[in-house]
Amino acid sequence: MKIKFRKLLRPILFIIGGAIVGLVYYYLVGCENGSCPLTSNLWLTMGYMGLVGGILSAVFSKGGSETCNM
C-alpha cells in the first residue's frame, strides 16, 4: 500500500505543481486581458501546464526511481 501511494504521489504533485505554474503564468504575464493567443483561457492554461507536469513526472521517474528516497 505504501509503495503504491508513493508511486502515485509524484505524478499528482507534478500535475498540481504544473497547474499552479499555469495559474501564476496566466496572471503574471497578463493573459487575462486576451493578450496571449493560445492561453487566453485560465482553465486551458492550467490544464496545459498540468499536462506538462504529468509528462515531466513520467520523464523523471524513468531513471533511477529505485534509488529515490522520497
PDB file with one MODEL, atoms N, CA, C and O in Angstrom:
MODEL        1
ATOM      1  N   MET A   1       0.826  -1.194   0.000  1.00  0.00           N
ATOM      2  CA  MET A   1       0.000   0.000   0.000  1.00  0.00           C
ATOM      3  C   MET A   1       0.869   1.256   0.000  1.00  0.00           C
ATOM      4  O   MET A   1       0.589   2.218  -0.716  1.00  0.00           O
ATOM      5  N   LYS A   2       1.921   1.235   0.808  1.00  0.00           N
ATOM      6  CA  LYS A   2       2.790   2.404   0.917  1.00  0.00           C
ATOM      7  C   LYS A   2       3.530   2.664  -0.398  1.00  0.00           C
ATOM      8  O   LYS A   2       3.714   3.817  -0.788  1.00  0.00           O
ATOM      9  N   ILE A   3       3.950   1.609  -1.074  1.00  0.00           N
ATOM     10  CA  ILE A   3       4.686   1.769  -2.331  1.00  0.00           C
ATOM     11  C   ILE A   3       3.753   2.306  -3.419  1.00  0.00           C
ATOM     12  O   ILE A   3       4.162   3.162  -4.204  1.00  0.00           O
ATOM     13  N   LYS A   4       2.512   1.823  -3.480  1.00  0.00           N
ATOM     14  CA  LYS A   4       1.561   2.325  -4.469  1.00  0.00           C
ATOM     15  C   LYS A   4       1.272   3.807  -4.240  1.00  0.00           C
ATOM     16  O   LYS A   4       1.156   4.576  -5.194  1.00  0.00           O
ATOM     17  N   PHE A   5       1.159   4.201  -2.980  1.00  0.00           N
ATOM     18  CA  PHE A   5       0.910   5.608  -2.665  1.00  0.00           C
ATOM     19  C   PHE A   5       2.076   6.475  -3.116  1.00  0.00           C
ATOM     20  O   PHE A   5       1.872   7.559  -3.663  1.00  0.00           O
ATOM     21  N   ARG A   6       3.291   6.003  -2.889  1.00  0.00           N
ATOM     22  CA  ARG A   6       4.458   6.787  -3.312  1.00  0.00           C
ATOM     23  C   ARG A   6       4.561   6.884  -4.821  1.00  0.00           C
ATOM     24  O   ARG A   6       4.996   7.907  -5.349  1.00  0.00           O
ATOM     25  N   LYS A   7       4.161   5.817  -5.531  1.00  0.00           N
ATOM     26  CA  LYS A   7       4.200   5.863  -6.989  1.00  0.00           C
ATOM     27  C   LYS A   7       3.154   6.822  -7.536  1.00  0.00           C
ATOM     28  O   LYS A   7       3.360   7.422  -8.591  1.00  0.00           O
ATOM     29  N   LEU A   8       2.043   6.976  -6.842  1.00  0.00           N
ATOM     30  CA  LEU A   8       1.005   7.906  -7.280  1.00  0.00           C
ATOM     31  C   LEU A   8       1.257   9.330  -6.820  1.00  0.00           C
ATOM     32  O   LEU A   8       0.774  10.277  -7.441  1.00  0.00           O
ATOM     33  N   LEU A   9       2.002   9.490  -5.749  1.00  0.00           N
ATOM     34  CA  LEU A   9       2.216  10.816  -5.181  1.00  0.00           C
ATOM     35  C   LEU A   9       3.012  11.722  -6.113  1.00  0.00           C
ATOM     36  O   LEU A   9       2.663  12.891  -6.275  1.00  0.00           O
ATOM     37  N   ARG A  10       4.052  11.218  -6.715  1.00  0.00           N
ATOM     38  CA  ARG A  10       4.902  12.043  -7.578  1.00  0.00           C
ATOM     39  C   ARG A  10       4.132  12.609  -8.767  1.00  0.00           C
ATOM     40  O   ARG A  10       4.185  13.819  -8.986  1.00  0.00           O
ATOM     41  N   PRO A  11       3.406  11.783  -9.560  1.00  0.00           N
ATOM     42  CA  PRO A  11       2.660  12.377 -10.685  1.00  0.00           C
ATOM     43  C   PRO A  11       1.601  13.376 -10.238  1.00  0.00           C
ATOM     44  O   PRO A  11       1.387  14.395 -10.895  1.00  0.00           O
ATOM     45  N   ILE A  12       0.944  13.087  -9.130  1.00  0.00           N
ATOM     46  CA  ILE A  12      -0.082  14.007  -8.630  1.00  0.00           C
ATOM     47  C   ILE A  12       0.544  15.346  -8.255  1.00  0.00           C
ATOM     48  O   ILE A  12      -0.001  16.401  -8.578  1.00  0.00           O
ATOM     49  N   LEU A  13       1.677  15.305  -7.581  1.00  0.00           N
ATOM     50  CA  LEU A  13       2.349  16.550  -7.189  1.00  0.00           C
ATOM     51  C   LEU A  13       2.845  17.318  -8.403  1.00  0.00           C
ATOM     52  O   LEU A  13       2.760  18.546  -8.430  1.00  0.00           O
ATOM     53  N   PHE A  14       3.365  16.614  -9.414  1.00  0.00           N
ATOM     54  CA  PHE A  14       3.836  17.296 -10.621  1.00  0.00           C
ATOM     55  C   PHE A  14       2.671  17.926 -11.377  1.00  0.00           C
ATOM     56  O   PHE A  14       2.802  19.037 -11.892  1.00  0.00           O
ATOM     57  N   ILE A  15       1.534  17.236 -11.451  1.00  0.00           N
ATOM     58  CA  ILE A  15       0.373  17.781 -12.158  1.00  0.00           C
ATOM     59  C   ILE A  15      -0.176  19.005 -11.425  1.00  0.00           C
ATOM     60  O   ILE A  15      -0.487  20.021 -12.047  1.00  0.00           O
ATOM     61  N   ILE A  16      -0.291  18.902 -10.113  1.00  0.00           N
ATOM     62  CA  ILE A  16      -0.774  20.053  -9.331  1.00  0.00           C
ATOM     63  C   ILE A  16       0.222  21.207  -9.425  1.00  0.00           C
ATOM     64  O   ILE A  16      -0.174  22.363  -9.571  1.00  0.00           O
ATOM     65  N   GLY A  17       1.506  20.896  -9.340  1.00  0.00           N
ATOM     66  CA  GLY A  17       2.526  21.936  -9.473  1.00  0.00           C
ATOM     67  C   GLY A  17       2.475  22.599 -10.834  1.00  0.00           C
ATOM     68  O   GLY A  17       2.620  23.817 -10.940  1.00  0.00           O
ATOM     69  N   GLY A  18       2.269  21.803 -11.883  1.00  0.00           N
ATOM     70  CA  GLY A  18       2.151  22.371 -13.227  1.00  0.00           C
ATOM     71  C   GLY A  18       0.941  23.279 -13.357  1.00  0.00           C
ATOM     72  O   GLY A  18       1.008  24.330 -13.994  1.00  0.00           O
ATOM     73  N   ALA A  19      -0.171  22.869 -12.748  1.00  0.00           N
ATOM     74  CA  ALA A  19      -1.371  23.706 -12.793  1.00  0.00           C
ATOM     75  C   ALA A  19      -1.154  25.017 -12.044  1.00  0.00           C
ATOM     76  O   ALA A  19      -1.631  26.067 -12.475  1.00  0.00           O
ATOM     77  N   ILE A  20      -0.444  24.959 -10.938  1.00  0.00           N
ATOM     78  CA  ILE A  20      -0.145  26.188 -10.181  1.00  0.00           C
ATOM     79  C   ILE A  20       0.778  27.098 -10.986  1.00  0.00           C
ATOM     80  O   ILE A  20       0.604  28.317 -10.990  1.00  0.00           O
ATOM     81  N   VAL A  21       1.751  26.514 -11.658  1.00  0.00           N
ATOM     82  CA  VAL A  21       2.633  27.314 -12.521  1.00  0.00           C
ATOM     83  C   VAL A  21       1.814  27.961 -13.637  1.00  0.00           C
ATOM     84  O   VAL A  21       2.046  29.118 -13.985  1.00  0.00           O
ATOM     85  N   GLY A  22       0.859  27.218 -14.199  1.00  0.00           N
ATOM     86  CA  GLY A  22      -0.013  27.791 -15.225  1.00  0.00           C
ATOM     87  C   GLY A  22      -0.842  28.944 -14.697  1.00  0.00           C
ATOM     88  O   GLY A  22      -1.041  29.939 -15.394  1.00  0.00           O
ATOM     89  N   LEU A  23      -1.327  28.819 -13.471  1.00  0.00           N
ATOM     90  CA  LEU A  23      -2.102  29.887 -12.849  1.00  0.00           C
ATOM     91  C   LEU A  23      -1.243  31.132 -12.643  1.00  0.00           C
ATOM     92  O   LEU A  23      -1.670  32.245 -12.951  1.00  0.00           O
ATOM     93  N   VAL A  24      -0.053  30.943 -12.131  1.00  0.00           N
ATOM     94  CA  VAL A  24       0.856  32.068 -11.904  1.00  0.00           C
ATOM     95  C   VAL A  24       1.250  32.707 -13.235  1.00  0.00           C
ATOM     96  O   VAL A  24       1.279  33.932 -13.354  1.00  0.00           O
ATOM     97  N   TYR A  25       1.552  31.883 -14.229  1.00  0.00           N
ATOM     98  CA  TYR A  25       1.896  32.404 -15.559  1.00  0.00           C
ATOM     99  C   TYR A  25       0.754  33.241 -16.125  1.00  0.00           C
ATOM    100  O   TYR A  25       0.975  34.315 -16.684  1.00  0.00           O
ATOM    101  N   TYR A  26      -0.457  32.741 -15.975  1.00  0.00           N
ATOM    102  CA  TYR A  26      -1.630  33.428 -16.516  1.00  0.00           C
ATOM    103  C   TYR A  26      -1.756  34.837 -15.959  1.00  0.00           C
ATOM    104  O   TYR A  26      -2.036  35.779 -16.701  1.00  0.00           O
ATOM    105  N   TYR A  27      -1.553  34.984 -14.666  1.00  0.00           N
ATOM    106  CA  TYR A  27      -1.731  36.307 -14.054  1.00  0.00           C
ATOM    107  C   TYR A  27      -0.483  37.182 -14.139  1.00  0.00           C
ATOM    108  O   TYR A  27      -0.607  38.404 -14.227  1.00  0.00           O
ATOM    109  N   LEU A  28       0.707  36.600 -14.115  1.00  0.00           N
ATOM    110  CA  LEU A  28       1.915  37.416 -14.200  1.00  0.00           C
ATOM    111  C   LEU A  28       2.165  37.952 -15.603  1.00  0.00           C
ATOM    112  O   LEU A  28       2.615  39.087 -15.759  1.00  0.00           O
ATOM    113  N   VAL A  29       1.884  37.165 -16.609  1.00  0.00           N
ATOM    114  CA  VAL A  29       2.109  37.602 -17.985  1.00  0.00           C
ATOM    115  C   VAL A  29       1.007  38.549 -18.441  1.00  0.00           C
ATOM    116  O   VAL A  29       1.215  39.366 -19.338  1.00  0.00           O
ATOM    117  N   GLY A  30      -0.149  38.441 -17.832  1.00  0.00           N
ATOM    118  CA  GLY A  30      -1.252  39.327 -18.186  1.00  0.00           C
ATOM    119  C   GLY A  30      -2.161  38.752 -19.244  1.00  0.00           C
ATOM    120  O   GLY A  30      -2.709  39.492 -20.061  1.00  0.00           O
ATOM    121  N   CYS A  31      -2.330  37.448 -19.244  1.00  0.00           N
ATOM    122  CA  CYS A  31      -3.154  36.796 -20.268  1.00  0.00           C
ATOM    123  C   CYS A  31      -4.647  36.975 -20.042  1.00  0.00           C
ATOM    124  O   CYS A  31      -5.438  36.651 -20.927  1.00  0.00           O
ATOM    125  N   GLU A  32      -5.056  37.483 -18.883  1.00  0.00           N
ATOM    126  CA  GLU A  32      -6.486  37.614 -18.622  1.00  0.00           C
ATOM    127  C   GLU A  32      -7.149  38.667 -19.505  1.00  0.00           C
ATOM    128  O   GLU A  32      -8.372  38.669 -19.643  1.00  0.00           O
ATOM    129  N   ASN A  33      -6.372  39.551 -20.097  1.00  0.00           N
ATOM    130  CA  ASN A  33      -6.965  40.554 -20.980  1.00  0.00           C
ATOM    131  C   ASN A  33      -6.944  40.128 -22.443  1.00  0.00           C
ATOM    132  O   ASN A  33      -7.262  40.929 -23.322  1.00  0.00           O
ATOM    133  N   GLY A  34      -6.573  38.871 -22.718  1.00  0.00           N
ATOM    134  CA  GLY A  34      -6.601  38.350 -24.084  1.00  0.00           C
ATOM    135  C   GLY A  34      -5.333  38.598 -24.874  1.00  0.00           C
ATOM    136  O   GLY A  34      -5.339  38.420 -26.092  1.00  0.00           O
ATOM    137  N   SER A  35      -4.250  39.001 -24.239  1.00  0.00           N
ATOM    138  CA  SER A  35      -3.030  39.296 -24.971  1.00  0.00           C
ATOM    139  C   SER A  35      -2.263  38.042 -25.390  1.00  0.00           C
ATOM    140  O   SER A  35      -1.399  38.114 -26.264  1.00  0.00           O
ATOM    141  N   CYS A  36      -2.563  36.909 -24.786  1.00  0.00           N
ATOM    142  CA  CYS A  36      -1.909  35.648 -25.146  1.00  0.00           C
ATOM    143  C   CYS A  36      -2.863  34.845 -26.024  1.00  0.00           C
ATOM    144  O   CYS A  36      -3.916  34.423 -25.546  1.00  0.00           O
ATOM    145  N   PRO A  37      -2.526  34.622 -27.297  1.00  0.00           N
ATOM    146  CA  PRO A  37      -3.491  33.969 -28.190  1.00  0.00           C
ATOM    147  C   PRO A  37      -3.786  32.510 -27.826  1.00  0.00           C
ATOM    148  O   PRO A  37      -4.924  32.064 -27.978  1.00  0.00           O
ATOM    149  N   LEU A  38      -2.806  31.773 -27.359  1.00  0.00           N
ATOM    150  CA  LEU A  38      -3.023  30.357 -27.059  1.00  0.00           C
ATOM    151  C   LEU A  38      -3.507  30.111 -25.640  1.00  0.00           C
ATOM    152  O   LEU A  38      -4.173  29.110 -25.375  1.00  0.00           O
ATOM    153  N   THR A  39      -3.183  31.001 -24.743  1.00  0.00           N
ATOM    154  CA  THR A  39      -3.509  30.761 -23.337  1.00  0.00           C
ATOM    155  C   THR A  39      -4.401  31.857 -22.773  1.00  0.00           C
ATOM    156  O   THR A  39      -4.198  32.311 -21.647  1.00  0.00           O
ATOM    157  N   SER A  40      -5.383  32.279 -23.551  1.00  0.00           N
ATOM    158  CA  SER A  40      -6.258  33.345 -23.068  1.00  0.00           C
ATOM    159  C   SER A  40      -7.336  32.819 -22.125  1.00  0.00           C
ATOM    160  O   SER A  40      -8.074  33.611 -21.539  1.00  0.00           O
ATOM    161  N   ASN A  41      -7.443  31.505 -21.966  1.00  0.00           N
ATOM    162  CA  ASN A  41      -8.398  30.912 -21.044  1.00  0.00           C
ATOM    163  C   ASN A  41      -7.636  30.349 -19.847  1.00  0.00           C
ATOM    164  O   ASN A  41      -6.691  29.580 -20.021  1.00  0.00           O
ATOM    165  N   LEU A  42      -8.036  30.722 -18.646  1.00  0.00           N
ATOM    166  CA  LEU A  42      -7.347  30.279 -17.431  1.00  0.00           C
ATOM    167  C   LEU A  42      -7.341  28.769 -17.306  1.00  0.00           C
ATOM    168  O   LEU A  42      -6.307  28.182 -16.988  1.00  0.00           O
ATOM    169  N   TRP A  43      -8.483  28.123 -17.552  1.00  0.00           N
ATOM    170  CA  TRP A  43      -8.584  26.665 -17.373  1.00  0.00           C
ATOM    171  C   TRP A  43      -7.735  25.920 -18.394  1.00  0.00           C
ATOM    172  O   TRP A  43      -7.146  24.888 -18.073  1.00  0.00           O
ATOM    173  N   LEU A  44      -7.665  26.433 -19.625  1.00  0.00           N
ATOM    174  CA  LEU A  44      -6.804  25.800 -20.627  1.00  0.00           C
ATOM    175  C   LEU A  44      -5.336  25.930 -20.250  1.00  0.00           C
ATOM    176  O   LEU A  44      -4.559  24.992 -20.430  1.00  0.00           O
ATOM    177  N   THR A  45      -4.961  27.078 -19.734  1.00  0.00           N
ATOM    178  CA  THR A  45      -3.582  27.287 -19.313  1.00  0.00           C
ATOM    179  C   THR A  45      -3.217  26.349 -18.168  1.00  0.00           C
ATOM    180  O   THR A  45      -2.155  25.728 -18.190  1.00  0.00           O
ATOM    181  N   MET A  46      -4.082  26.244 -17.180  1.00  0.00           N
ATOM    182  CA  MET A  46      -3.808  25.358 -16.046  1.00  0.00           C
ATOM    183  C   MET A  46      -3.809  23.892 -16.491  1.00  0.00           C
ATOM    184  O   MET A  46      -2.985  23.106 -16.023  1.00  0.00           O
ATOM    185  N   GLY A  47      -4.710  23.525 -17.373  1.00  0.00           N
ATOM    186  CA  GLY A  47      -4.751  22.152 -17.876  1.00  0.00           C
ATOM    187  C   GLY A  47      -3.519  21.798 -18.686  1.00  0.00           C
ATOM    188  O   GLY A  47      -2.964  20.708 -18.551  1.00  0.00           O
ATOM    189  N   TYR A  48      -3.095  22.734 -19.532  1.00  0.00           N
ATOM    190  CA  TYR A  48      -1.898  22.504 -20.340  1.00  0.00           C
ATOM    191  C   TYR A  48      -0.664  22.352 -19.466  1.00  0.00           C
ATOM    192  O   TYR A  48       0.131  21.435 -19.673  1.00  0.00           O
ATOM    193  N   MET A  49      -0.496  23.227 -18.503  1.00  0.00           N
ATOM    194  CA  MET A  49       0.676  23.143 -17.637  1.00  0.00           C
ATOM    195  C   MET A  49       0.597  21.912 -16.726  1.00  0.00           C
ATOM    196  O   MET A  49       1.631  21.342 -16.376  1.00  0.00           O
ATOM    197  N   GLY A  50      -0.606  21.499 -16.340  1.00  0.00           N
ATOM    198  CA  GLY A  50      -0.760  20.259 -15.589  1.00  0.00           C
ATOM    199  C   GLY A  50      -0.343  19.060 -16.418  1.00  0.00           C
ATOM    200  O   GLY A  50       0.282  18.131 -15.906  1.00  0.00           O
ATOM    201  N   LEU A  51      -0.688  19.079 -17.705  1.00  0.00           N
ATOM    202  CA  LEU A  51      -0.266  18.016 -18.612  1.00  0.00           C
ATOM    203  C   LEU A  51       1.249  17.994 -18.750  1.00  0.00           C
ATOM    204  O   LEU A  51       1.864  16.928 -18.741  1.00  0.00           O
ATOM    205  N   VAL A  52       1.842  19.163 -18.878  1.00  0.00           N
ATOM    206  CA  VAL A  52       3.305  19.245 -18.938  1.00  0.00           C
ATOM    207  C   VAL A  52       3.918  18.700 -17.649  1.00  0.00           C
ATOM    208  O   VAL A  52       4.934  18.007 -17.695  1.00  0.00           O
ATOM    209  N   GLY A  53       3.315  19.004 -16.507  1.00  0.00           N
ATOM    210  CA  GLY A  53       3.798  18.464 -15.237  1.00  0.00           C
ATOM    211  C   GLY A  53       3.706  16.950 -15.192  1.00  0.00           C
ATOM    212  O   GLY A  53       4.606  16.290 -14.674  1.00  0.00           O
ATOM    213  N   GLY A  54       2.622  16.388 -15.731  1.00  0.00           N
ATOM    214  CA  GLY A  54       2.486  14.936 -15.787  1.00  0.00           C
ATOM    215  C   GLY A  54       3.534  14.297 -16.676  1.00  0.00           C
ATOM    216  O   GLY A  54       4.073  13.239 -16.349  1.00  0.00           O
ATOM    217  N   ILE A  55       3.823  14.933 -17.791  1.00  0.00           N
ATOM    218  CA  ILE A  55       4.860  14.412 -18.693  1.00  0.00           C
ATOM    219  C   ILE A  55       6.227  14.487 -18.023  1.00  0.00           C
ATOM    220  O   ILE A  55       7.014  13.545 -18.112  1.00  0.00           O
ATOM    221  N   LEU A  56       6.510  15.590 -17.361  1.00  0.00           N
ATOM    222  CA  LEU A  56       7.787  15.706 -16.658  1.00  0.00           C
ATOM    223  C   LEU A  56       7.911  14.671 -15.541  1.00  0.00           C
ATOM    224  O   LEU A  56       8.996  14.146 -15.291  1.00  0.00           O
ATOM    225  N   SER A  57       6.815  14.387 -14.885  1.00  0.00           N
ATOM    226  CA  SER A  57       6.831  13.363 -13.846  1.00  0.00           C
ATOM    227  C   SER A  57       7.195  12.012 -14.429  1.00  0.00           C
ATOM    228  O   SER A  57       7.976  11.264 -13.842  1.00  0.00           O
ATOM    229  N   ALA A  58       6.628  11.699 -15.586  1.00  0.00           N
ATOM    230  CA  ALA A  58       6.935  10.426 -16.232  1.00  0.00           C
ATOM    231  C   ALA A  58       8.391  10.377 -16.675  1.00  0.00           C
ATOM    232  O   ALA A  58       9.038   9.335 -16.568  1.00  0.00           O
ATOM    233  N   VAL A  59       8.910  11.496 -17.173  1.00  0.00           N
ATOM    234  CA  VAL A  59      10.305  11.531 -17.617  1.00  0.00           C
ATOM    235  C   VAL A  59      11.243  11.355 -16.433  1.00  0.00           C
ATOM    236  O   VAL A  59      12.196  10.580 -16.510  1.00  0.00           O
ATOM    237  N   PHE A  60      10.988  12.061 -15.344  1.00  0.00           N
ATOM    238  CA  PHE A  60      11.885  11.988 -14.192  1.00  0.00           C
ATOM    239  C   PHE A  60      11.757  10.676 -13.419  1.00  0.00           C
ATOM    240  O   PHE A  60      12.682  10.297 -12.701  1.00  0.00           O
ATOM    241  N   SER A  61      10.651   9.990 -13.550  1.00  0.00           N
ATOM    242  CA  SER A  61      10.508   8.734 -12.808  1.00  0.00           C
ATOM    243  C   SER A  61      11.110   7.559 -13.557  1.00  0.00           C
ATOM    244  O   SER A  61      11.237   6.480 -12.978  1.00  0.00           O
ATOM    245  N   LYS A  62      11.486   7.719 -14.816  1.00  0.00           N
ATOM    246  CA  LYS A  62      12.068   6.618 -15.587  1.00  0.00           C
ATOM    247  C   LYS A  62      13.453   6.247 -15.112  1.00  0.00           C
ATOM    248  O   LYS A  62      13.775   5.061 -15.050  1.00  0.00           O
ATOM    249  N   GLY A  63      14.264   7.190 -14.784  1.00  0.00           N
ATOM    250  CA  GLY A  63      15.651   6.888 -14.443  1.00  0.00           C
ATOM    251  C   GLY A  63      15.905   6.906 -12.951  1.00  0.00           C
ATOM    252  O   GLY A  63      15.866   7.963 -12.322  1.00  0.00           O
ATOM    253  N   GLY A  64      16.163   5.754 -12.390  1.00  0.00           N
ATOM    254  CA  GLY A  64      16.591   5.688 -11.006  1.00  0.00           C
ATOM    255  C   GLY A  64      15.504   5.836  -9.980  1.00  0.00           C
ATOM    256  O   GLY A  64      15.754   6.375  -8.902  1.00  0.00           O
ATOM    257  N   SER A  65      14.299   5.376 -10.270  1.00  0.00           N
ATOM    258  CA  SER A  65      13.238   5.506  -9.286  1.00  0.00           C
ATOM    259  C   SER A  65      13.455   4.566  -8.102  1.00  0.00           C
ATOM    260  O   SER A  65      12.868   4.767  -7.039  1.00  0.00           O
ATOM    261  N   GLU A  66      14.290   3.547  -8.276  1.00  0.00           N
ATOM    262  CA  GLU A  66      14.566   2.628  -7.172  1.00  0.00           C
ATOM    263  C   GLU A  66      15.464   3.271  -6.129  1.00  0.00           C
ATOM    264  O   GLU A  66      15.432   2.878  -4.963  1.00  0.00           O
ATOM    265  N   THR A  67      16.260   4.245  -6.525  1.00  0.00           N
ATOM    266  CA  THR A  67      17.199   4.862  -5.604  1.00  0.00           C
ATOM    267  C   THR A  67      16.660   6.118  -4.957  1.00  0.00           C
ATOM    268  O   THR A  67      17.329   6.701  -4.103  1.00  0.00           O
ATOM    269  N   CYS A  68      15.483   6.547  -5.334  1.00  0.00           N
ATOM    270  CA  CYS A  68      14.915   7.771  -4.785  1.00  0.00           C
ATOM    271  C   CYS A  68      14.374   7.503  -3.380  1.00  0.00           C
ATOM    272  O   CYS A  68      13.580   6.584  -3.176  1.00  0.00           O
ATOM    273  N   ASN A  69      14.805   8.303  -2.429  1.00  0.00           N
ATOM    274  CA  ASN A  69      14.334   8.156  -1.053  1.00  0.00           C
ATOM    275  C   ASN A  69      13.367   9.265  -0.722  1.00  0.00           C
ATOM    276  O   ASN A  69      13.639  10.094   0.146  1.00  0.00           O
ATOM    277  N   MET A  70      12.260   9.289  -1.395  1.00  0.00           N
ATOM    278  CA  MET A  70      11.275  10.341  -1.210  1.00  0.00           C
ATOM    279  C   MET A  70      10.352  10.050  -0.085  1.00  0.00           C
ATOM    280  O   MET A  70       9.458  10.847   0.202  1.00  0.00           O
TER     281      MET A  70
ENDMDL
END
